[in-house]
Short mmCIF file of C-alpha atoms in Angstrom, two decimals:
data_model
loop_
_atom_site.label_atom_id
_atom_site.label_comp_id
_atom_site.label_asym_id
_atom_site.label_seq_id
_atom_site.Cartn_x
_atom_site.Cartn_y
_atom_site.Cartn_z
CA MET A 1 51.55 119.38 127.00
CA GLY A 2 50.86 118.70 123.35
CA CYS A 3 54.42 117.56 122.63
CA CYS A 4 54.51 115.39 125.76
CA GLY A 5 51.11 113.93 124.93
CA ASP A 6 52.18 113.08 121.37
CA ALA A 7 55.31 111.33 122.68
CA ARG A 8 53.35 109.25 125.18
CA ARG A 9 50.76 108.43 122.50
CA SER A 10 53.44 107.09 120.13
CA PRO A 11 54.32 103.37 119.96
CA TRP A 12 57.58 104.06 121.78
CA GLY A 13 55.78 106.01 124.50
CA GLN A 14 53.26 103.23 125.01
CA LEU A 15 56.07 100.66 125.00
CA LEU A 16 57.82 102.60 127.77
CA THR A 17 54.65 102.66 129.85
CA LEU A 18 54.10 98.93 129.31
CA GLY A 19 57.71 98.28 130.26
CA LEU A 20 57.36 100.22 133.51
CA ILE A 21 54.19 98.30 134.38
CA ALA A 22 56.00 95.04 133.67
CA PHE A 23 58.92 96.24 135.80
CA CYS A 24 56.64 96.87 138.78
CA CYS A 25 54.44 93.77 138.58
CA PRO A 26 55.66 90.69 136.64
CA GLY A 27 59.30 91.78 136.90
CA ILE A 28 59.27 92.21 140.67
CA PHE A 29 57.18 89.05 140.95
CA ASN A 30 59.94 87.12 139.15
CA ALA A 31 62.44 88.27 141.75
CA LEU A 32 60.12 87.01 144.48
CA ILE A 33 59.66 83.61 142.82
CA GLY A 34 63.41 83.45 142.24
CA MET A 35 63.76 83.36 146.04
CA ALA A 36 61.17 80.54 146.32
CA GLY A 37 58.50 83.03 147.38
CA GLY A 38 60.62 84.45 150.16
CA ILE A 39 59.37 81.83 152.66
CA ASP A 40 61.12 78.92 154.30
CA ASP A 41 58.51 76.32 153.40
CA PRO A 42 59.09 74.60 150.05
CA ASP A 43 55.87 72.56 150.33
CA VAL A 44 53.66 75.64 150.49
CA SER A 45 55.76 77.48 147.92
CA ASN A 46 55.60 74.61 145.40
CA LEU A 47 51.84 74.09 145.89
CA ALA A 48 51.07 77.80 145.59
CA ASN A 49 53.21 78.22 142.48
CA SER A 50 51.75 75.12 140.88
CA LEU A 51 48.18 76.37 141.34
CA LEU A 52 49.21 79.89 140.32
CA TYR A 53 50.39 78.66 136.95
CA ALA A 54 47.40 76.35 136.60
CA CYS A 55 45.14 79.39 137.00
CA LEU A 56 47.35 81.28 134.55
CA ALA A 57 46.83 78.48 132.03
CA ALA A 58 43.06 78.39 132.49
CA GLY A 59 42.73 82.17 132.58
CA SER A 60 44.78 82.63 129.43
CA LEU A 61 42.21 80.71 127.39
CA VAL A 62 39.45 83.18 128.28
CA ALA A 63 41.55 86.34 128.75
CA PRO A 64 41.71 87.07 124.97
CA VAL A 65 37.91 86.96 124.78
CA TRP A 66 37.69 89.38 127.69
CA CYS A 67 40.50 91.57 126.34
CA ASN A 68 38.85 91.87 122.92
CA ARG A 69 35.55 92.85 124.54
CA ILE A 70 36.68 95.51 127.05
CA GLY A 71 40.03 96.50 125.55
CA PRO A 72 43.65 95.90 126.63
CA ARG A 73 43.86 98.94 128.91
CA ALA A 74 41.02 97.80 131.21
CA THR A 75 42.28 94.21 131.04
CA LEU A 76 45.75 95.29 132.13
CA SER A 77 44.39 97.27 135.09
CA LEU A 78 42.39 94.30 136.33
CA GLY A 79 45.39 92.01 136.01
CA THR A 80 47.86 94.21 137.89
CA PHE A 81 45.54 94.25 140.89
CA GLY A 82 45.97 90.48 141.24
CA TYR A 83 49.74 90.79 141.51
CA ALA A 84 49.56 92.66 144.81
CA MET A 85 47.61 89.87 146.54
CA TYR A 86 50.19 87.09 146.48
CA PRO A 87 53.23 88.82 148.11
CA THR A 88 50.92 90.26 150.78
CA MET A 89 49.72 86.81 151.77
CA LEU A 90 53.23 85.34 151.57
CA PHE A 91 54.41 87.97 154.03
CA CYS A 92 51.48 87.29 156.35
CA TYR A 93 52.17 83.56 156.19
CA SER A 94 55.85 84.03 156.98
CA ARG A 95 54.75 85.91 160.12
CA GLU A 96 52.14 83.25 160.96
CA ILE A 97 49.24 85.65 160.49
CA VAL A 98 47.39 83.56 157.87
CA SER A 99 47.26 79.87 157.02
CA SER A 100 48.72 78.18 153.97
CA ASP A 101 45.20 77.94 152.48
CA ILE A 102 45.03 81.74 152.22
CA VAL A 103 48.39 81.78 150.44
CA VAL A 104 47.10 79.25 147.91
CA ILE A 105 43.96 81.33 147.26
CA ALA A 106 46.07 84.45 146.76
CA ALA A 107 48.29 82.54 144.34
CA CYS A 108 45.24 81.55 142.29
CA ILE A 109 44.10 85.18 142.14
CA ASN A 110 47.61 86.17 141.06
CA GLY A 111 47.52 83.52 138.32
CA LEU A 112 44.25 84.86 136.91
CA GLY A 113 45.61 88.41 137.07
CA ALA A 114 48.77 87.35 135.28
CA ALA A 115 46.66 85.88 132.47
CA PHE A 116 45.01 89.27 131.94
CA VAL A 117 48.27 91.22 132.19
CA TRP A 118 50.22 89.07 129.73
CA THR A 119 47.39 88.85 127.23
CA ALA A 120 47.03 92.65 127.10
CA GLN A 121 50.79 93.20 127.14
CA GLY A 122 51.46 90.72 124.35
CA GLN A 123 48.66 92.14 122.23
CA LEU A 124 50.00 95.69 122.45
CA CYS A 125 53.71 94.87 122.19
CA LEU A 126 53.17 92.91 119.00
CA ALA A 127 50.56 95.21 117.45
CA TYR A 128 52.32 98.58 117.78
CA PRO A 129 55.57 97.93 115.85
CA THR A 130 55.75 97.18 112.15
CA LYS A 131 57.06 93.75 111.16
CA GLY A 132 60.58 94.93 110.41
CA VAL A 133 61.21 96.12 113.98
CA LYS A 134 59.18 93.71 116.10
CA GLY A 135 62.33 92.10 117.49
CA LYS A 136 63.76 95.47 118.51
CA TYR A 137 60.53 96.62 120.16
CA PHE A 138 60.22 93.39 122.10
CA SER A 139 63.86 93.49 123.20
CA TYR A 140 63.42 97.01 124.62
CA PHE A 141 60.28 95.96 126.44
CA TRP A 142 62.11 92.94 127.83
CA LEU A 143 64.94 95.17 129.03
CA LEU A 144 62.49 97.17 131.14
CA TYR A 145 60.62 94.08 132.29
CA ASN A 146 63.76 92.22 133.36
CA SER A 147 65.10 95.25 135.15
CA GLY A 148 62.31 94.54 137.64
CA GLY A 149 63.89 91.15 138.34
CA VAL A 150 67.30 92.81 138.69
CA GLY A 151 65.92 95.43 141.08
CA GLY A 152 64.01 92.85 143.08
CA GLY A 153 67.09 90.67 143.34
CA ILE A 154 69.19 93.59 144.58
CA VAL A 155 66.52 94.44 147.15
CA GLY A 156 66.48 90.81 148.30
CA PHE A 157 70.27 90.77 148.57
CA LEU A 158 70.55 94.02 150.52
CA SER A 159 67.56 93.43 152.82
CA ASN A 160 68.93 90.00 153.80
CA TYR A 161 72.61 90.91 153.69
CA HIS A 162 73.25 90.66 157.44
CA SER A 163 71.89 87.13 157.57
CA ASP A 164 74.18 84.60 155.95
CA THR A 165 72.12 81.59 157.06
CA ALA A 166 68.45 82.59 156.82
CA THR A 167 66.37 81.21 153.95
CA GLU A 168 63.35 83.49 154.53
CA ALA A 169 63.04 87.05 153.20
CA SER A 170 62.89 90.03 155.57
CA MET A 171 59.89 92.27 156.25
CA ALA A 172 61.56 95.20 154.45
CA TYR A 173 61.83 93.07 151.31
CA PHE A 174 58.11 92.31 151.25
CA ILE A 175 57.16 95.96 151.87
CA ILE A 176 59.29 97.19 148.96
CA ILE A 177 57.92 94.46 146.67
CA LEU A 178 54.31 95.34 147.49
CA SER A 179 54.88 99.09 147.07
CA LEU A 180 56.32 98.65 143.60
CA MET A 181 53.43 96.42 142.53
CA LEU A 182 50.93 99.07 143.60
CA CYS A 183 52.85 101.59 141.45
CA GLY A 184 52.34 99.26 138.49
CA LEU A 185 48.60 99.25 139.12
CA LEU A 186 48.52 103.07 139.02
CA LEU A 187 50.60 103.19 135.83
CA SER A 188 48.13 100.94 134.02
CA PHE A 189 45.55 103.74 134.11
CA THR A 190 47.84 106.04 132.07
CA LEU A 191 47.84 103.90 128.91
CA TYR A 192 46.10 105.14 125.77
CA ALA A 193 43.53 103.14 123.86
CA PRO A 194 45.08 101.31 120.84
CA GLU A 195 42.93 103.25 118.35
CA ASP A 196 44.64 106.46 119.55
CA VAL A 197 48.12 105.16 118.64
CA LEU A 198 49.63 105.64 115.17
CA ARG A 199 52.52 103.44 114.02
CA THR A 200 55.77 104.98 112.85
CA ASP A 201 54.97 104.20 109.20
CA GLY A 202 51.64 106.02 109.39
CA THR A 203 49.40 102.95 109.58
CA MET A 204 46.73 102.56 112.20
CA VAL A 205 46.54 99.79 114.77
CA VAL A 206 43.83 97.59 113.27
CA ASN A 207 41.12 96.43 115.65
CA VAL A 208 38.65 94.13 113.89
CA PRO A 209 34.98 94.79 114.72
CA LEU A 210 33.91 91.82 116.84
CA GLY A 211 31.12 89.38 116.26
CA SER A 212 29.14 87.72 119.02
CA LEU A 213 30.73 86.40 122.19
CA TRP A 214 30.12 82.83 121.05
CA GLU A 215 31.82 83.56 117.72
CA GLU A 216 34.81 84.93 119.58
CA ILE A 217 35.03 81.81 121.77
CA LYS A 218 34.87 79.54 118.71
CA THR A 219 37.60 81.53 116.98
CA MET A 220 39.82 81.26 120.04
CA ALA A 221 39.26 77.50 120.19
CA SER A 222 40.01 77.11 116.48
CA LEU A 223 43.60 78.20 117.03
CA LEU A 224 44.30 74.90 118.75
CA THR A 225 43.70 73.06 115.47
CA ARG A 226 46.28 74.97 113.42
CA LYS A 227 49.54 73.28 112.55
CA ARG A 228 51.78 76.22 113.35
CA ILE A 229 50.30 76.66 116.83
CA LEU A 230 50.31 72.94 117.65
CA LEU A 231 53.98 72.73 116.70
CA LEU A 232 54.86 75.71 118.90
CA ILE A 233 53.03 74.50 122.02
CA PRO A 234 55.95 72.30 123.24
CA MET A 235 58.27 75.31 123.08
CA PHE A 236 55.61 77.44 124.77
CA MET A 237 55.50 74.94 127.63
CA TYR A 238 59.26 74.59 127.89
CA SER A 239 59.80 78.35 128.12
CA SER A 240 58.23 78.36 131.60
CA TRP A 241 58.76 74.72 132.61
CA VAL A 242 62.45 75.38 133.31
CA TYR A 243 61.77 77.91 136.07
CA SER A 244 60.69 75.25 138.56
CA TYR A 245 64.13 73.67 138.54
CA GLN A 246 66.08 76.88 138.17
CA TYR A 247 64.28 78.71 140.98
CA GLY A 248 62.82 76.07 143.27
CA VAL A 249 65.62 73.48 143.13
CA TYR A 250 68.82 75.10 141.95
CA ASN A 251 68.75 78.61 143.43
CA ALA A 252 66.71 77.83 146.54
CA GLY A 253 68.47 74.54 147.28
CA MET A 254 72.11 75.48 146.80
CA PHE A 255 72.38 79.04 148.10
CA ASN A 256 71.46 80.95 151.26
CA SER A 257 68.91 83.78 151.28
CA ARG A 258 71.14 86.74 150.55
CA THR A 259 72.97 84.84 147.81
CA GLN A 260 69.65 83.90 146.23
CA GLY A 261 68.96 87.62 145.86
CA TRP A 262 72.46 88.15 144.45
CA ASN A 263 71.94 85.37 141.92
CA THR A 264 68.47 86.62 140.99
CA ALA A 265 69.78 90.09 140.17
CA TRP A 266 72.46 88.68 137.87
CA PHE A 267 70.06 86.16 136.34
CA TRP A 268 67.72 88.90 135.16
CA PHE A 269 70.60 91.12 134.11
CA ALA A 270 71.73 88.29 131.84
CA GLU A 271 68.18 88.17 130.44
CA MET A 272 68.43 91.87 129.61
CA ILE A 273 71.62 91.25 127.65
CA GLY A 274 70.09 88.28 125.86
CA ALA A 275 66.90 90.17 125.00
CA TYR A 276 68.81 93.02 123.40
CA ALA A 277 71.12 90.71 121.43
CA MET A 278 68.31 88.45 120.20
CA GLY A 279 66.14 91.41 119.19
CA ARG A 280 68.95 92.79 117.06
CA LEU A 281 69.63 89.39 115.53
CA LEU A 282 66.01 88.70 114.60
CA ASP A 283 65.61 92.11 112.93
CA ALA A 284 68.97 91.92 111.10
CA HIS A 285 67.69 91.76 107.53
CA THR A 286 71.26 91.47 106.25
CA LEU A 287 71.32 87.92 107.66
CA GLY A 288 68.71 86.79 105.18
CA THR A 289 65.01 86.03 104.96
CA LEU A 290 62.60 85.44 107.81
CA ARG A 291 63.20 81.72 107.61
CA GLU A 292 66.96 82.10 107.65
CA ARG A 293 66.91 84.40 110.67
CA ALA A 294 64.50 82.10 112.46
CA THR A 295 66.68 79.04 111.85
CA TYR A 296 69.97 80.79 112.71
CA SER A 297 68.59 82.01 116.03
CA LEU A 298 67.08 78.61 116.79
CA MET A 299 70.45 76.93 116.27
CA ILE A 300 72.01 79.35 118.78
CA ILE A 301 69.26 78.54 121.29
CA PHE A 302 69.78 74.81 120.77
CA CYS A 303 73.53 74.94 121.40
CA MET A 304 73.34 77.18 124.45
CA PHE A 305 70.57 75.27 126.23
CA ASN A 306 72.33 71.95 125.74
CA LEU A 307 75.44 73.49 127.25
CA THR A 308 73.62 74.82 130.33
CA TRP A 309 71.88 71.52 131.05
CA PHE A 310 75.19 69.69 130.72
CA LEU A 311 76.75 72.06 133.27
CA ALA A 312 73.77 71.63 135.61
CA LEU A 313 74.18 67.87 135.43
CA ARG A 314 77.88 68.12 136.29
CA ILE A 315 77.15 70.34 139.29
CA LEU A 316 74.40 68.05 140.58
CA THR A 317 76.77 65.09 140.69
CA GLY A 318 79.25 67.01 142.87
CA ASP A 319 79.89 66.68 146.59
CA LYS A 320 77.59 67.92 149.39
CA ILE A 321 74.46 67.86 147.18
CA ASP A 322 71.67 65.39 147.92
CA LYS A 323 69.37 63.79 145.35
CA TYR A 324 66.86 66.65 145.65
CA GLY A 325 69.48 69.28 144.73
CA GLU A 326 69.94 70.69 148.24
CA ARG A 327 73.46 71.56 149.33
CA GLU A 328 74.69 71.46 152.91
CA PRO A 329 76.02 73.91 153.84
CA ALA A 330 74.31 76.36 151.46
CA LEU A 331 76.66 78.41 149.33
CA ASP A 332 77.31 82.07 150.12
CA PHE A 333 78.32 84.67 147.56
CA LYS A 334 81.67 85.05 149.35
CA ASP A 335 82.56 81.37 148.91
CA TYR A 336 85.06 80.41 146.24
CA ALA A 337 82.97 77.31 145.43
CA ILE A 338 80.14 79.52 144.15
CA LEU A 339 81.85 80.35 140.87
CA GLY A 340 80.70 77.37 138.81
CA PRO A 341 77.10 77.26 140.12
CA PHE A 342 76.80 81.06 139.82
CA TRP A 343 77.93 81.24 136.19
CA THR A 344 75.66 78.34 135.28
CA TYR A 345 72.68 80.15 136.80
CA MET A 346 73.57 83.35 134.96
CA ALA A 347 73.91 81.40 131.70
CA TRP A 348 70.37 80.14 132.22
CA GLY A 349 69.16 83.73 132.41
CA LEU A 350 70.83 84.45 129.07
CA THR A 351 69.37 81.40 127.33
CA ASP A 352 65.85 81.60 128.79
CA ILE A 353 65.22 84.97 127.22
CA LEU A 354 66.45 83.77 123.83
CA VAL A 355 63.57 81.29 123.74
CA ASN A 356 60.96 83.86 124.81
CA SER A 357 62.25 86.45 122.34
CA TRP A 358 62.13 83.91 119.52
CA ILE A 359 58.57 82.87 120.40
CA TYR A 360 57.22 86.44 120.51
CA TRP A 361 59.01 87.36 117.29
CA VAL A 362 57.56 84.36 115.43
CA LEU A 363 54.03 85.10 116.68
CA GLY A 364 54.47 88.71 115.62
CA GLN A 365 55.20 87.55 112.07
CA PHE A 366 51.88 85.71 111.88
CA SER A 367 49.65 88.77 112.24
CA ASP A 368 49.31 92.50 112.88
CA ASP A 369 45.64 92.26 113.87
CA LEU A 370 45.08 93.37 117.48
CA THR A 371 42.36 90.80 118.20
CA GLN A 372 44.21 87.91 116.57
CA LEU A 373 47.40 88.72 118.46
CA SER A 374 45.53 88.54 121.76
CA ARG A 375 44.43 85.03 120.84
CA TYR A 376 47.97 83.97 120.01
CA ILE A 377 49.19 85.33 123.34
CA GLY A 378 46.32 83.58 125.10
CA VAL A 379 47.43 80.20 123.73
CA LEU A 380 51.05 81.02 124.56
CA LYS A 381 50.30 81.94 128.17
CA ALA A 382 47.91 79.02 128.63
CA SER A 383 50.64 76.65 127.47
CA GLN A 384 53.25 78.34 129.64
CA GLY A 385 50.97 78.22 132.66
CA CYS A 386 50.23 74.55 132.04
CA GLY A 387 53.92 73.72 131.71
CA ALA A 388 54.95 75.68 134.79
CA GLY A 389 52.07 74.25 136.83
CA ILE A 390 53.11 70.69 136.06
CA ALA A 391 56.77 71.48 136.68
CA TRP A 392 56.14 73.02 140.10
CA ALA A 393 53.90 70.07 141.00
CA LEU A 394 56.88 67.81 140.29
CA GLY A 395 59.09 69.87 142.58
CA HIS A 396 59.61 67.01 145.04
CA THR A 397 60.95 64.55 142.48
CA PRO A 398 64.73 63.90 142.47
CA ALA A 399 66.76 66.64 140.84
CA LEU A 400 68.29 64.24 138.33
CA THR A 401 64.80 63.30 137.13
CA GLN A 402 63.87 66.95 136.73
CA ILE A 403 66.98 67.63 134.66
CA GLY A 404 66.13 64.70 132.41
CA VAL A 405 62.55 65.87 131.91
CA ASN A 406 63.64 69.45 131.18
CA TRP A 407 66.34 68.38 128.76
CA GLY A 408 64.08 65.91 126.95
CA LEU A 409 61.27 68.44 126.61
CA PHE A 410 63.69 70.98 125.17
CA LEU A 411 64.96 68.56 122.52
CA PHE A 412 61.41 67.67 121.48
CA ALA A 413 60.31 71.34 121.45
CA SER A 414 63.33 72.31 119.36
CA GLY A 415 62.41 69.76 116.70
CA CYS A 416 58.84 71.09 116.48
CA ALA A 417 60.06 74.70 116.40
CA TRP A 418 62.44 73.84 113.57
CA ILE A 419 59.48 72.76 111.43
CA VAL A 420 57.77 76.09 112.10
CA ALA A 421 60.93 78.05 111.25
CA THR A 422 61.51 76.20 107.98
CA GLN A 423 57.94 75.68 106.76
CA GLU A 424 55.52 78.13 108.40
CA LEU A 425 57.33 81.46 108.04
CA ARG A 426 57.28 83.44 104.83
CA GLU A 427 57.99 86.96 103.65
CA ARG A 428 54.87 89.08 103.93
CA ASN A 429 53.62 92.55 103.09
CA ASP A 430 53.51 94.84 106.14
CA THR A 431 50.36 96.63 105.00
CA PHE A 432 48.06 93.89 103.77
CA ASP A 433 48.71 90.85 105.94
CA LEU A 434 45.13 91.00 107.16
CA LEU A 435 43.77 90.85 103.64
CA THR A 436 46.01 88.08 102.31
CA ASP A 437 46.17 85.60 105.19
CA ALA A 438 42.90 83.84 105.91
CA GLU A 439 44.19 82.65 109.28
CA ASN A 440 44.30 86.23 110.48
CA MET A 441 40.69 86.92 109.49
CA PRO A 442 38.55 84.43 111.42
CA LEU A 443 35.86 87.03 111.96
CA LEU A 444 35.81 88.49 108.45
CA PRO A 445 32.70 87.91 106.34
CA LYS A 446 32.49 84.91 104.07
CA MET A 447 32.77 85.81 100.38
CA LYS A 448 31.50 84.05 97.29
CA LYS A 449 33.24 83.92 93.94
CA ASN A 450 31.95 86.27 91.30
CA PRO A 451 30.86 84.07 88.38
CA SER A 452 31.61 86.82 85.89
CA ASN A 453 35.36 87.04 86.55
CA ASN A 454 36.01 84.13 88.94
CA ARG A 455 37.24 86.58 91.59
CA ARG A 456 35.83 87.65 94.93
CA SER A 457 33.11 90.26 94.77
CA ARG A 458 32.08 92.73 97.42
CA GLY A 459 28.56 92.56 96.16
CA ASN A 460 28.28 88.96 97.29
CA LEU A 461 29.10 89.54 100.94
CA ASP A 462 26.88 87.86 103.49
CA ASP A 463 24.10 90.15 104.65
CA GLY A 464 24.97 92.45 107.54
CA ASN A 465 28.74 92.04 107.29
CA SER A 466 29.81 94.49 104.60
CA GLU A 467 30.73 97.09 107.21
CA ARG A 468 33.68 94.92 108.26
CA LEU A 469 35.23 95.04 104.81
CA TYR A 470 34.57 98.79 104.73
CA PHE A 471 36.56 99.02 107.98
CA PHE A 472 39.64 97.54 106.31
CA GLU A 473 39.30 99.75 103.24
CA GLN A 474 39.22 102.86 105.40
CA ASN A 475 42.21 101.83 107.56
CA ALA A 476 44.59 100.50 104.91
CA TRP A 477 47.60 102.67 104.10
CA PRO A 478 48.30 103.46 101.36
CA PRO A 479 44.62 103.46 100.29
CA MET A 480 43.42 100.22 98.75
CA SER A 481 42.42 101.94 95.54
CA ARG A 482 46.09 102.74 94.89
CA ALA A 483 47.73 99.68 96.44
CA ARG A 484 45.67 96.82 94.98
CA THR A 485 45.35 95.84 91.33
CA THR A 486 42.95 93.64 89.40
CA GLU A 487 45.77 91.16 88.92
CA ASP A 488 45.57 90.23 92.59
CA PRO A 489 43.63 86.95 93.06
CA TYR A 490 41.90 88.48 96.10
CA PHE A 491 41.03 91.74 94.39
CA LEU A 492 37.79 93.14 95.83
#
């Protein structure tokens, strides 16, 4: 029991648990969305998905505040409950049990739940590893998460296999989806609190003592004024904007139901490959500094996405495809004509994950502080929800217009991300990031310069806040008395 408990309490053990939760909830959900919700009504599907992501965007701005107050474990449990609502109502709607209004309400609940899940997940996935292995940790999490999309796609393919014309998912498919999501809810209760987890280098997971609720809200809002975050927001939005075209137009419009499941499985399998490769690349210190690795990986992303959008444009201008991207007759996985469209869709899976891996890795380089990471993830998910919500709302525009918008947004986001990679990243000390980067200490006490030596003095801390500095002194490893010197300009 002791050995098993120690393994589960380790960063790797907690990563495995998080990955299984992601497999059962967001991963399976991705497979469902990849089949346009499993219903044969694009109007309802587009409206529900648009509002889902709008709620994700709004919820992500307050989820970090909530997560920092009650902890990531409780936040994750609340969020996973929301995931079970949406597929249940989609199934009921497909059987004409409930109206489209109920589906929309369930989608909104799912969006709020997703905000809680991704805030807690991002906080823990970025806080547990040390900076030198953040890419590897994230890639392994993404392997588990994307295996949910693979599994869901296989289920969709097999459960609809005997229907080569239907565009609506079977009852068996919905039952399996819902059962797996409920398993994710149960798994969320098995996570350990972050303060019970010790990193592989012996350091503790730092959780800054919080100020008032209003102070926390102001700190969250202040992130939106920082250059590095403002420059990353276009890439945040693009990383989820693309799914509207890929899922709702390309996969749902060109292929029949069973082939949509086939494509979905391979799409997420390609994401697994991309996640592993990008994680290794970003942590490959032999390739150079942080900036060099960030720029090399960004150049790969730039080339591959331009290639996939060029291929999508060529396919759209082919025969039997109308201006909204729908093909008549829909392609089946046994058709020879599927080869080009299938490989393009799989290439999208490979490139999509490169962007997400790069984003998480960059955010992980900005901080190791548990509370600050939740705020970063909150802005990320709010931006992603906003982008996806707008994209799904534009689902009825001509496919050529959607390709142009996606391609243009990517080019603009790449330019902004390049500035971050070349100007905002720097080599940092794994142990003392919290003490040397003022952006990661929004809740730390204000300090006044000591007139005797022109350096900061602990004796001049604002009243009532000295216990926060004491917290850092007690949790630094190696101890501050041995690691810091009087030559440091921030010596305390």
